[in-house]
Amino acid sequence: RKGVKKMSNVLFEIKEHVGVITINRPKALNALNADVLAELLTTVKEADANPEVYVMIVTGAGDKSFVAGADIGQMSTMTAEEGKLFAAYGNQVMLSIENAAKPVIAAINGFALGGGCELAMSCDIRIASENARFAQPEAGLGITPGFGGTQRMPRLLGRSKAMELILTTNQIKAAEAKEIGLVSKVVPQEELMDTAMALAKDICKNAQVAVRQCKACINHGLQTDILTGVSYEAEAFGLCFATEDQKDAMKAFVEKRKLDGFKNR
Ligand code: DAK
């Protein structure tokens, strides 16, 4: 990594095709400052481009916090110019996750506040440990959410619940997050990473070209009308018939045998 500061705020490890990205600033409860954002962006882009990686997991270091938000200390002294740059950077990071070809699972191991909740909402699947806490505290700090929270939360939870959480800034616990659909699973903290890995492996065992097309279809469809959405899906469906995976899997089914893994092409 010529000329680039060695990464330390974000750790990356590949385990059986699963790229585990750990935000590693536990002293500040993994708050996102400019360095963390830059390292996260680089890590996500590299993982998305790495053919060894099929699925990514994003989590926070330590057992207390996923990400306790954007760095308030750093934001407190920002000029308008720096603030603009910071927001642009943050949005670029969130979009790099949302628009990654590969699925991204958030393993939320504690506080997911402000930018932390926004980071989780940029991921494709969210699971949480029992100690996880969610909130958008920005209105209490004199700002709006800045990393897409006002956009992604109503799409995920509906207008009323998003309004309630963003305007009150009230914190909710993991069980309520599951009840309102902010996360899809809640497990004891010691089981969180195993559960995330199991979920990732369930995705890894499928045809990765199809998996990536499914993600793209869902994301495109959520931003358009249904006719445009189904026509996008039809294109993706057609594309899959040009893969060896489709031929191998359907041939195996017709011949009543078990397919021994995908070529992912
Ligand atoms: N930023 C910086 N440092 C933080 C932090 C944060 N968000 N959250 C925690 N820390 C630091 C604390 O300052 C403390 O550092 P030291 O004092 O030890 O040096 C350390 O982490 C441990 O925190 P506490 O001692 O406070 O731990 P407690 O268990 O007592 O409390 C807590 C945990 C999570 C309840 C508390 O730390 C807390 O309330 N933190 C702030 C949470 C918060 O409000 N987060 C939302 C931040 S606002 C935008 C871009 C982005 C955004 C908005 C606009 N544009 C550019 C337009 C996004 C905004 C946000 O995310």
Short mmCIF file of C-alpha atoms and ligand atoms in Angstrom, two decimals:
data_model
loop_
_atom_site.label_atom_id
_atom_site.label_comp_id
_atom_site.label_asym_id
_atom_site.label_seq_id
_atom_site.Cartn_x
_atom_site.Cartn_y
_atom_site.Cartn_z
CA ARG A 1 0.00 0.00 0.00
CA LYS A 2 2.39 2.64 -1.28
CA GLY A 3 2.12 6.06 0.27
CA VAL A 4 -0.98 5.15 2.24
CA LYS A 5 -1.04 5.08 6.02
CA LYS A 6 -1.11 1.57 7.38
CA MET A 7 -4.66 0.58 8.26
CA SER A 8 -5.42 0.03 11.90
CA ASN A 9 -8.88 1.48 12.42
CA VAL A 10 -10.40 -1.22 10.25
CA LEU A 11 -9.38 -4.88 10.38
CA PHE A 12 -10.00 -7.32 7.56
CA GLU A 13 -9.85 -11.09 7.51
CA ILE A 14 -11.09 -13.68 5.01
CA LYS A 15 -12.60 -16.87 6.46
CA GLU A 16 -13.90 -19.41 3.94
CA HIS A 17 -14.99 -16.81 1.37
CA VAL A 18 -16.40 -14.51 4.05
CA GLY A 19 -14.65 -11.15 4.39
CA VAL A 20 -14.95 -9.99 7.99
CA ILE A 21 -14.57 -6.22 8.36
CA THR A 22 -14.09 -5.04 11.95
CA ILE A 23 -14.25 -1.37 12.84
CA ASN A 24 -11.47 -1.17 15.35
CA ARG A 25 -11.56 1.95 17.48
CA PRO A 26 -12.93 0.48 20.70
CA LYS A 27 -11.62 3.31 22.91
CA ALA A 28 -14.10 5.65 21.21
CA LEU A 29 -16.77 2.93 20.94
CA ASN A 30 -15.80 2.61 17.24
CA ALA A 31 -16.99 6.14 16.39
CA LEU A 32 -16.46 7.02 12.74
CA ASN A 33 -13.87 9.73 12.17
CA ALA A 34 -12.40 10.65 8.79
CA ASP A 35 -9.63 8.03 9.06
CA VAL A 36 -12.08 5.22 9.93
CA LEU A 37 -14.34 6.21 7.03
CA ALA A 38 -11.43 6.28 4.57
CA GLU A 39 -10.17 2.89 5.71
CA LEU A 40 -13.67 1.42 5.64
CA LEU A 41 -14.19 2.63 2.08
CA THR A 42 -10.89 1.12 0.91
CA THR A 43 -11.61 -2.16 2.70
CA VAL A 44 -15.11 -2.54 1.25
CA LYS A 45 -13.90 -1.74 -2.28
CA GLU A 46 -11.01 -4.20 -2.02
CA ALA A 47 -13.26 -6.94 -0.60
CA ASP A 48 -15.84 -6.37 -3.32
CA ALA A 49 -13.12 -6.68 -5.97
CA ASN A 50 -11.47 -9.73 -4.36
CA PRO A 51 -12.68 -12.94 -6.08
CA GLU A 52 -11.98 -14.92 -2.88
CA VAL A 53 -14.71 -12.99 -1.04
CA TYR A 54 -18.36 -13.96 -1.60
CA VAL A 55 -20.00 -12.25 1.37
CA MET A 56 -18.90 -9.50 3.76
CA ILE A 57 -19.66 -9.11 7.47
CA VAL A 58 -19.30 -5.70 9.13
CA THR A 59 -18.94 -5.60 12.91
CA GLY A 60 -17.38 -3.49 15.68
CA ALA A 61 -14.40 -4.37 17.90
CA GLY A 62 -15.12 -5.12 21.55
CA ASP A 63 -18.32 -6.25 23.21
CA LYS A 64 -19.91 -2.88 23.88
CA SER A 65 -20.36 -1.07 20.61
CA PHE A 66 -20.94 -1.65 16.91
CA VAL A 67 -20.43 2.03 16.05
CA ALA A 68 -21.44 4.82 18.48
CA GLY A 69 -21.88 7.29 15.63
CA ALA A 70 -19.89 9.77 13.69
CA ASP A 71 -17.07 11.22 15.77
CA ILE A 72 -18.62 14.06 17.74
CA GLY A 73 -15.22 15.41 18.86
CA GLN A 74 -14.09 15.70 15.25
CA MET A 75 -17.42 17.15 14.05
CA SER A 76 -17.58 19.71 16.85
CA THR A 77 -14.84 21.86 15.32
CA MET A 78 -15.53 21.30 11.63
CA THR A 79 -15.75 24.19 9.23
CA ALA A 80 -18.54 24.19 6.63
CA GLU A 81 -16.04 23.02 4.03
CA GLU A 82 -14.81 20.15 6.24
CA GLY A 83 -18.39 19.22 7.13
CA LYS A 84 -19.29 18.96 3.47
CA LEU A 85 -16.27 16.77 2.78
CA PHE A 86 -17.08 14.59 5.78
CA ALA A 87 -20.70 14.07 4.69
CA ALA A 88 -19.62 13.30 1.13
CA TYR A 89 -17.11 10.76 2.43
CA GLY A 90 -19.65 9.18 4.76
CA ASN A 91 -22.23 8.83 2.02
CA GLN A 92 -19.65 7.37 -0.32
CA VAL A 93 -18.88 4.69 2.29
CA MET A 94 -22.56 3.84 2.88
CA LEU A 95 -23.20 3.66 -0.88
CA SER A 96 -20.12 1.50 -1.43
CA ILE A 97 -21.73 -1.06 0.89
CA GLU A 98 -25.26 -0.74 -0.47
CA ASN A 99 -24.03 -0.88 -4.08
CA ALA A 100 -21.37 -3.55 -3.52
CA ALA A 101 -21.93 -6.48 -5.84
CA LYS A 102 -21.60 -8.83 -2.88
CA PRO A 103 -23.99 -9.12 0.05
CA VAL A 104 -23.01 -7.38 3.29
CA ILE A 105 -24.22 -8.54 6.72
CA ALA A 106 -24.11 -6.18 9.72
CA ALA A 107 -23.33 -8.06 12.94
CA ILE A 108 -24.40 -5.42 15.46
CA ASN A 109 -22.60 -6.13 18.72
CA GLY A 110 -23.69 -3.17 20.87
CA PHE A 111 -24.39 0.53 20.32
CA ALA A 112 -25.54 1.41 16.79
CA LEU A 113 -26.13 5.12 17.22
CA GLY A 114 -26.34 7.87 14.62
CA GLY A 115 -23.83 7.06 11.90
CA GLY A 116 -23.60 3.54 13.38
CA CYS A 117 -27.29 2.89 12.83
CA GLU A 118 -26.93 4.43 9.35
CA LEU A 119 -24.00 2.13 8.60
CA ALA A 120 -26.09 -0.87 9.71
CA MET A 121 -28.98 0.28 7.51
CA SER A 122 -26.66 0.44 4.50
CA CYS A 123 -25.95 -3.27 4.91
CA ASP A 124 -28.14 -5.90 3.24
CA ILE A 125 -28.95 -8.00 6.32
CA ARG A 126 -28.79 -6.92 9.98
CA ILE A 127 -28.47 -9.23 12.96
CA ALA A 128 -27.86 -8.04 16.51
CA SER A 129 -26.70 -9.23 19.90
CA GLU A 130 -29.06 -8.84 22.87
CA ASN A 131 -27.10 -5.83 24.19
CA ALA A 132 -27.48 -3.87 20.92
CA ARG A 133 -29.03 -0.39 21.17
CA PHE A 134 -30.25 1.73 18.28
CA ALA A 135 -30.95 5.45 17.95
CA GLN A 136 -30.58 8.46 15.70
CA PRO A 137 -29.46 11.06 18.32
CA GLU A 138 -28.65 13.78 15.74
CA ALA A 139 -31.62 16.09 16.36
CA GLY A 140 -30.45 16.31 19.98
CA LEU A 141 -27.00 17.41 18.75
CA GLY A 142 -28.39 20.14 16.52
CA ILE A 143 -27.99 18.31 13.23
CA THR A 144 -29.85 15.93 10.94
CA PRO A 145 -28.61 12.41 10.31
CA GLY A 146 -25.85 12.83 7.72
CA PHE A 147 -25.13 9.38 6.32
CA GLY A 148 -28.51 8.62 4.75
CA GLY A 149 -30.57 7.89 7.88
CA THR A 150 -33.53 10.04 6.86
CA GLN A 151 -33.62 8.17 3.54
CA ARG A 152 -32.96 4.56 4.48
CA MET A 153 -34.91 4.38 7.75
CA PRO A 154 -38.35 5.24 6.28
CA ARG A 155 -37.70 2.84 3.39
CA LEU A 156 -36.92 0.11 5.92
CA LEU A 157 -39.42 0.79 8.70
CA GLY A 158 -42.10 2.95 7.13
CA ARG A 159 -42.71 6.66 7.60
CA SER A 160 -44.31 6.68 11.04
CA LYS A 161 -41.67 4.62 12.86
CA ALA A 162 -38.80 6.44 11.12
CA MET A 163 -40.33 9.80 12.06
CA GLU A 164 -40.75 8.61 15.64
CA LEU A 165 -37.17 7.39 16.03
CA ILE A 166 -35.49 10.31 14.22
CA LEU A 167 -37.60 13.10 15.76
CA THR A 168 -37.60 11.76 19.34
CA THR A 169 -33.98 10.45 19.21
CA ASN A 170 -35.19 7.72 21.62
CA GLN A 171 -32.98 4.67 22.00
CA ILE A 172 -34.46 1.23 21.37
CA LYS A 173 -33.27 -2.18 22.51
CA ALA A 174 -32.50 -5.18 20.32
CA ALA A 175 -35.88 -6.86 20.93
CA GLU A 176 -37.77 -3.78 19.73
CA ALA A 177 -35.42 -3.43 16.77
CA LYS A 178 -36.43 -6.95 15.78
CA GLU A 179 -40.12 -6.25 16.35
CA ILE A 180 -40.07 -3.26 13.96
CA GLY A 181 -37.92 -5.03 11.37
CA LEU A 182 -34.74 -3.01 11.86
CA VAL A 183 -32.88 -6.29 12.45
CA SER A 184 -33.90 -9.77 11.37
CA LYS A 185 -32.40 -11.77 14.25
CA VAL A 186 -31.30 -11.21 17.85
CA VAL A 187 -28.91 -13.64 19.56
CA PRO A 188 -26.82 -13.74 22.76
CA GLN A 189 -23.60 -11.78 22.27
CA GLU A 190 -21.34 -14.84 22.37
CA GLU A 191 -23.29 -16.35 19.45
CA LEU A 192 -23.34 -13.24 17.25
CA MET A 193 -20.32 -13.91 15.03
CA ASP A 194 -21.13 -17.61 14.65
CA THR A 195 -24.67 -16.70 13.64
CA ALA A 196 -23.38 -14.12 11.15
CA MET A 197 -20.91 -16.67 9.75
CA ALA A 198 -23.64 -19.31 9.44
CA LEU A 199 -25.83 -16.83 7.56
CA ALA A 200 -22.89 -15.88 5.32
CA LYS A 201 -22.14 -19.54 4.60
CA ASP A 202 -25.79 -20.16 3.69
CA ILE A 203 -25.30 -17.45 1.06
CA CYS A 204 -21.88 -18.79 -0.02
CA LYS A 205 -23.31 -22.21 -0.87
CA ASN A 206 -25.54 -20.74 -3.59
CA ALA A 207 -24.60 -19.59 -7.09
CA GLN A 208 -22.76 -16.30 -6.58
CA VAL A 209 -23.68 -14.79 -9.95
CA ALA A 210 -27.34 -15.34 -9.07
CA VAL A 211 -26.84 -14.08 -5.50
CA ARG A 212 -25.34 -10.81 -6.82
CA GLN A 213 -28.10 -10.42 -9.38
CA CYS A 214 -30.70 -10.94 -6.61
CA LYS A 215 -29.12 -8.20 -4.49
CA ALA A 216 -29.02 -5.80 -7.44
CA CYS A 217 -32.66 -6.60 -8.34
CA ILE A 218 -33.89 -5.94 -4.79
CA ASN A 219 -31.96 -2.68 -4.49
CA HIS A 220 -32.96 -1.39 -7.93
CA GLY A 221 -36.57 -2.44 -7.42
CA LEU A 222 -36.85 -0.56 -4.13
CA GLN A 223 -36.01 2.66 -5.93
CA THR A 224 -38.34 2.38 -8.86
CA ASP A 225 -41.91 1.51 -9.89
CA ILE A 226 -42.88 -2.14 -10.15
CA LEU A 227 -42.98 -2.26 -13.95
CA THR A 228 -39.40 -0.96 -14.20
CA GLY A 229 -38.48 -3.32 -11.36
CA VAL A 230 -39.86 -6.48 -12.95
CA SER A 231 -38.27 -5.59 -16.25
CA TYR A 232 -34.91 -5.19 -14.47
CA GLU A 233 -35.51 -8.59 -12.87
CA ALA A 234 -36.31 -10.15 -16.26
CA GLU A 235 -32.94 -8.91 -17.57
CA ALA A 236 -31.14 -10.39 -14.57
CA PHE A 237 -33.08 -13.66 -14.91
CA GLY A 238 -32.07 -13.86 -18.56
CA LEU A 239 -28.43 -13.18 -17.74
CA CYS A 240 -28.37 -16.12 -15.33
CA PHE A 241 -29.19 -18.49 -18.20
CA ALA A 242 -25.82 -17.61 -19.69
CA THR A 243 -24.04 -19.07 -16.64
CA GLU A 244 -22.61 -22.55 -16.18
CA ASP A 245 -24.15 -22.56 -12.69
CA GLN A 246 -27.71 -22.46 -14.04
CA LYS A 247 -26.96 -25.28 -16.46
CA ASP A 248 -25.16 -27.41 -13.85
CA ALA A 249 -27.84 -26.93 -11.18
CA MET A 250 -30.83 -27.61 -13.41
CA LYS A 251 -29.14 -30.58 -15.11
CA ALA A 252 -28.39 -32.07 -11.68
CA PHE A 253 -32.01 -31.58 -10.62
CA VAL A 254 -33.36 -33.21 -13.77
CA GLU A 255 -30.94 -36.12 -13.36
CA LYS A 256 -31.92 -36.45 -9.68
CA ARG A 257 -28.39 -36.01 -8.39
CA LYS A 258 -26.86 -33.62 -5.90
CA LEU A 259 -24.75 -30.85 -7.42
CA ASP A 260 -21.23 -30.84 -6.02
CA GLY A 261 -20.78 -27.07 -5.63
CA PHE A 262 -20.99 -24.16 -8.04
CA LYS A 263 -18.29 -22.85 -10.37
CA ASN A 264 -19.64 -19.33 -9.77
CA ARG A 265 -19.55 -18.41 -13.42
N1 DAK B 1 -17.95 10.30 18.90
C1 DAK B 1 -16.76 10.42 19.53
N2 DAK B 1 -16.44 9.76 20.65
C2 DAK B 1 -17.36 8.95 21.18
C3 DAK B 1 -18.64 8.78 20.57
C4 DAK B 1 -18.92 9.49 19.38
N3 DAK B 1 -20.04 9.37 18.70
N4 DAK B 1 -19.34 7.91 21.33
C5 DAK B 1 -18.55 7.56 22.35
N5 DAK B 1 -17.36 8.18 22.27
C6 DAK B 1 -16.21 8.07 23.17
C7 DAK B 1 -16.46 8.84 24.45
O1 DAK B 1 -16.16 10.21 24.26
C8 DAK B 1 -15.49 8.17 25.41
O2 DAK B 1 -14.20 8.64 25.15
P1 DAK B 1 -13.18 9.03 26.37
O3 DAK B 1 -13.91 10.05 27.17
O4 DAK B 1 -12.99 7.71 27.10
O5 DAK B 1 -11.96 9.52 25.68
C9 DAK B 1 -15.54 6.72 24.97
O6 DAK B 1 -16.06 6.74 23.62
C10 DAK B 1 -16.45 5.86 25.84
O7 DAK B 1 -17.72 6.49 25.88
P2 DAK B 1 -18.50 6.81 27.25
O8 DAK B 1 -17.52 6.98 28.37
O9 DAK B 1 -19.45 7.90 26.96
O10 DAK B 1 -19.25 5.42 27.48
P3 DAK B 1 -20.67 5.21 28.20
O11 DAK B 1 -20.82 3.73 28.31
O12 DAK B 1 -20.78 6.04 29.44
O13 DAK B 1 -21.74 5.76 27.15
C11 DAK B 1 -22.76 6.03 24.95
C12 DAK B 1 -21.90 5.14 25.89
C13 DAK B 1 -22.74 5.40 23.58
C14 DAK B 1 -24.22 6.09 25.47
C15 DAK B 1 -22.16 7.47 24.95
O14 DAK B 1 -20.76 7.36 24.66
C16 DAK B 1 -22.79 8.33 23.91
O15 DAK B 1 -23.91 8.85 24.09
N6 DAK B 1 -22.08 8.58 22.77
C17 DAK B 1 -22.55 9.45 21.73
C18 DAK B 1 -23.57 8.71 20.91
C19 DAK B 1 -24.15 9.60 19.83
O16 DAK B 1 -24.79 10.59 20.10
N7 DAK B 1 -23.91 9.18 18.60
C20 DAK B 1 -24.42 9.87 17.46
C21 DAK B 1 -23.37 10.79 16.98
S1 DAK B 1 -24.03 11.89 15.77
C22 DAK B 1 -23.26 14.52 9.05
C23 DAK B 1 -22.52 13.39 9.06
C24 DAK B 1 -22.79 12.44 9.96
C25 DAK B 1 -23.75 12.57 10.92
C26 DAK B 1 -24.51 13.72 10.88
C27 DAK B 1 -24.28 14.69 9.98
N8 DAK B 1 -22.99 15.56 8.12
C28 DAK B 1 -21.58 15.79 7.76
C29 DAK B 1 -24.01 16.41 7.67
C30 DAK B 1 -23.92 11.60 11.92
C31 DAK B 1 -23.99 12.01 13.19
C32 DAK B 1 -23.83 11.11 14.32
O17 DAK B 1 -23.57 9.96 14.20
#
